[in-house]
């Protein structure tokens, strides 16, 4: 554990001494990224949560309000339905996302409004049939 700063010693010189002694002991020798430039972008504004954002990006995580996450899920569901191998799967995909949309419509969570209504299953199936007929 690092010792406490003794009274009467300027803080800067005490910190410099701590760093110099740690360097002499070799505590900085095998750190990850040693000798490499710091990662980051052109944004130089201070962000105290930078490490959390970087970790989330590295892990492929994102945190969206529930309604925005559902909008994305609904968009992805339509894309999945468009390339589904059968009409039964198209219907299942659209019906499953419609259940979630209705749930949010009747019990809205905090955050931005959903701005979606349930998809017309028959319309999505019709579009799927048309794309399938045009492709083959």
Short mmCIF file of C-alpha atoms in Angstrom, two decimals:
data_model
loop_
_atom_site.label_atom_id
_atom_site.label_comp_id
_atom_site.label_asym_id
_atom_site.label_seq_id
_atom_site.Cartn_x
_atom_site.Cartn_y
_atom_site.Cartn_z
CA UNK A 1 0.00 0.00 0.00
CA UNK A 2 1.19 3.49 -0.79
CA UNK A 3 2.24 5.56 2.16
CA UNK A 4 0.39 8.72 3.08
CA UNK A 5 1.78 12.09 2.05
CA UNK A 6 3.76 13.49 4.95
CA UNK A 7 2.73 16.95 6.11
CA UNK A 8 4.86 19.80 4.91
CA UNK A 9 5.96 18.13 1.66
CA UNK A 10 4.46 19.59 -1.51
CA UNK A 11 2.02 17.16 -3.08
CA UNK A 12 3.66 17.28 -6.52
CA UNK A 13 7.11 16.36 -5.27
CA UNK A 14 5.67 13.54 -3.13
CA UNK A 15 3.84 12.07 -6.15
CA UNK A 16 6.94 12.44 -8.31
CA UNK A 17 8.98 10.56 -5.69
CA UNK A 18 6.39 7.75 -5.54
CA UNK A 19 6.50 7.37 -9.34
CA UNK A 20 10.30 7.50 -9.48
CA UNK A 21 10.62 4.81 -6.78
CA UNK A 22 8.04 2.57 -8.52
CA UNK A 23 9.96 2.95 -11.80
CA UNK A 24 13.19 2.01 -10.04
CA UNK A 25 11.54 -1.13 -8.65
CA UNK A 26 10.41 -2.01 -12.20
CA UNK A 27 6.70 -1.84 -11.45
CA UNK A 28 5.96 -0.23 -14.83
CA UNK A 29 8.10 -2.54 -16.96
CA UNK A 30 5.58 -5.12 -18.13
CA UNK A 31 2.34 -3.18 -18.22
CA UNK A 32 0.00 -3.93 -21.16
CA UNK A 33 0.45 -1.37 -23.89
CA UNK A 34 3.90 -0.30 -22.68
CA UNK A 35 5.69 1.67 -25.36
CA UNK A 36 2.55 2.06 -27.46
CA UNK A 37 0.53 5.22 -28.05
CA UNK A 38 -2.57 5.72 -25.95
CA UNK A 39 -5.72 4.53 -27.72
CA UNK A 40 -8.41 7.06 -28.40
CA UNK A 41 -9.82 9.42 -30.90
CA UNK A 42 -9.58 13.10 -31.64
CA UNK A 43 -12.05 13.92 -28.84
CA UNK A 44 -10.06 15.60 -26.11
CA UNK A 45 -13.00 16.58 -23.91
CA UNK A 46 -12.98 15.13 -20.43
CA UNK A 47 -15.20 12.08 -19.92
CA UNK A 48 -14.97 10.41 -16.54
CA UNK A 49 -16.73 7.31 -17.89
CA UNK A 50 -14.29 6.81 -20.80
CA UNK A 51 -13.12 3.45 -19.49
CA UNK A 52 -16.68 2.13 -19.18
CA UNK A 53 -17.51 3.24 -22.73
CA UNK A 54 -14.32 1.64 -24.08
CA UNK A 55 -15.02 -1.63 -22.20
CA UNK A 56 -18.61 -1.72 -23.51
CA UNK A 57 -17.41 -1.11 -27.07
CA UNK A 58 -14.77 -3.83 -26.74
CA UNK A 59 -17.38 -6.26 -25.37
CA UNK A 60 -19.94 -5.29 -28.02
CA UNK A 61 -22.41 -3.99 -25.45
CA UNK A 62 -24.75 -1.06 -25.70
CA UNK A 63 -27.24 0.39 -23.34
CA UNK A 64 -30.31 1.84 -24.95
CA UNK A 65 -33.56 2.90 -23.33
CA UNK A 66 -36.08 0.04 -23.59
CA UNK A 67 -38.13 1.70 -26.33
CA UNK A 68 -35.09 2.38 -28.51
CA UNK A 69 -33.87 -1.18 -27.97
CA UNK A 70 -37.30 -2.44 -29.08
CA UNK A 71 -37.22 -0.20 -32.17
CA UNK A 72 -33.89 -1.79 -33.10
CA UNK A 73 -35.23 -5.27 -32.38
CA UNK A 74 -38.30 -4.59 -34.54
CA UNK A 75 -36.08 -3.35 -37.38
CA UNK A 76 -33.92 -6.45 -37.08
CA UNK A 77 -37.04 -8.65 -36.99
CA UNK A 78 -38.27 -7.21 -40.30
CA UNK A 79 -34.85 -7.81 -41.84
CA UNK A 80 -34.86 -11.40 -40.54
CA UNK A 81 -38.39 -11.95 -41.83
CA UNK A 82 -37.35 -10.74 -45.28
CA UNK A 83 -34.78 -13.53 -45.59
CA UNK A 84 -36.62 -16.23 -43.65
CA UNK A 85 -36.71 -19.64 -45.34
CA UNK A 86 -40.45 -20.22 -44.89
CA UNK A 87 -43.73 -18.38 -44.50
CA UNK A 88 -44.24 -20.03 -41.10
CA UNK A 89 -40.97 -18.54 -39.83
CA UNK A 90 -41.87 -15.11 -41.25
CA UNK A 91 -45.16 -15.20 -39.34
CA UNK A 92 -43.45 -16.32 -36.12
CA UNK A 93 -40.82 -13.58 -36.29
CA UNK A 94 -43.40 -10.84 -36.89
CA UNK A 95 -45.87 -12.18 -34.32
CA UNK A 96 -43.15 -12.41 -31.66
CA UNK A 97 -42.03 -8.81 -32.16
CA UNK A 98 -45.68 -7.67 -32.29
CA UNK A 99 -46.23 -9.13 -28.80
CA UNK A 100 -43.35 -7.02 -27.49
CA UNK A 101 -44.58 -3.89 -29.30
CA UNK A 102 -48.10 -4.29 -27.87
CA UNK A 103 -46.68 -4.82 -24.39
CA UNK A 104 -44.73 -1.55 -24.58
CA UNK A 105 -47.73 0.27 -26.08
CA UNK A 106 -49.94 -0.67 -23.13
CA UNK A 107 -47.27 -0.35 -20.42
CA UNK A 108 -44.78 2.24 -21.67
CA UNK A 109 -41.41 2.23 -19.89
CA UNK A 110 -39.63 5.48 -19.04
CA UNK A 111 -37.73 7.07 -21.87
CA UNK A 112 -38.56 8.18 -25.38
CA UNK A 113 -41.85 7.08 -26.91
CA UNK A 114 -41.82 3.88 -28.95
CA UNK A 115 -43.30 5.40 -32.10
CA UNK A 116 -44.20 1.97 -33.50
CA UNK A 117 -47.37 0.02 -33.91
CA UNK A 118 -47.62 -3.73 -34.44
CA UNK A 119 -46.75 -4.87 -37.94
CA UNK A 120 -49.42 -6.22 -40.27
CA UNK A 121 -48.40 -9.88 -40.44
CA UNK A 122 -50.24 -10.47 -43.71
CA UNK A 123 -48.56 -7.46 -45.33
CA UNK A 124 -45.10 -8.66 -44.26
CA UNK A 125 -45.88 -12.16 -45.56
CA UNK A 126 -47.13 -10.69 -48.87
CA UNK A 127 -43.89 -8.70 -49.26
CA UNK A 128 -41.88 -11.83 -48.43
CA UNK A 129 -43.75 -13.80 -51.13
CA UNK A 130 -43.18 -11.03 -53.69
CA UNK A 131 -39.44 -10.89 -52.97
CA UNK A 132 -39.20 -14.66 -53.12
CA UNK A 133 -41.08 -14.79 -56.46
CA UNK A 134 -38.89 -12.02 -57.92
CA UNK A 135 -35.70 -13.79 -56.84
CA UNK A 136 -36.47 -17.18 -58.18
#
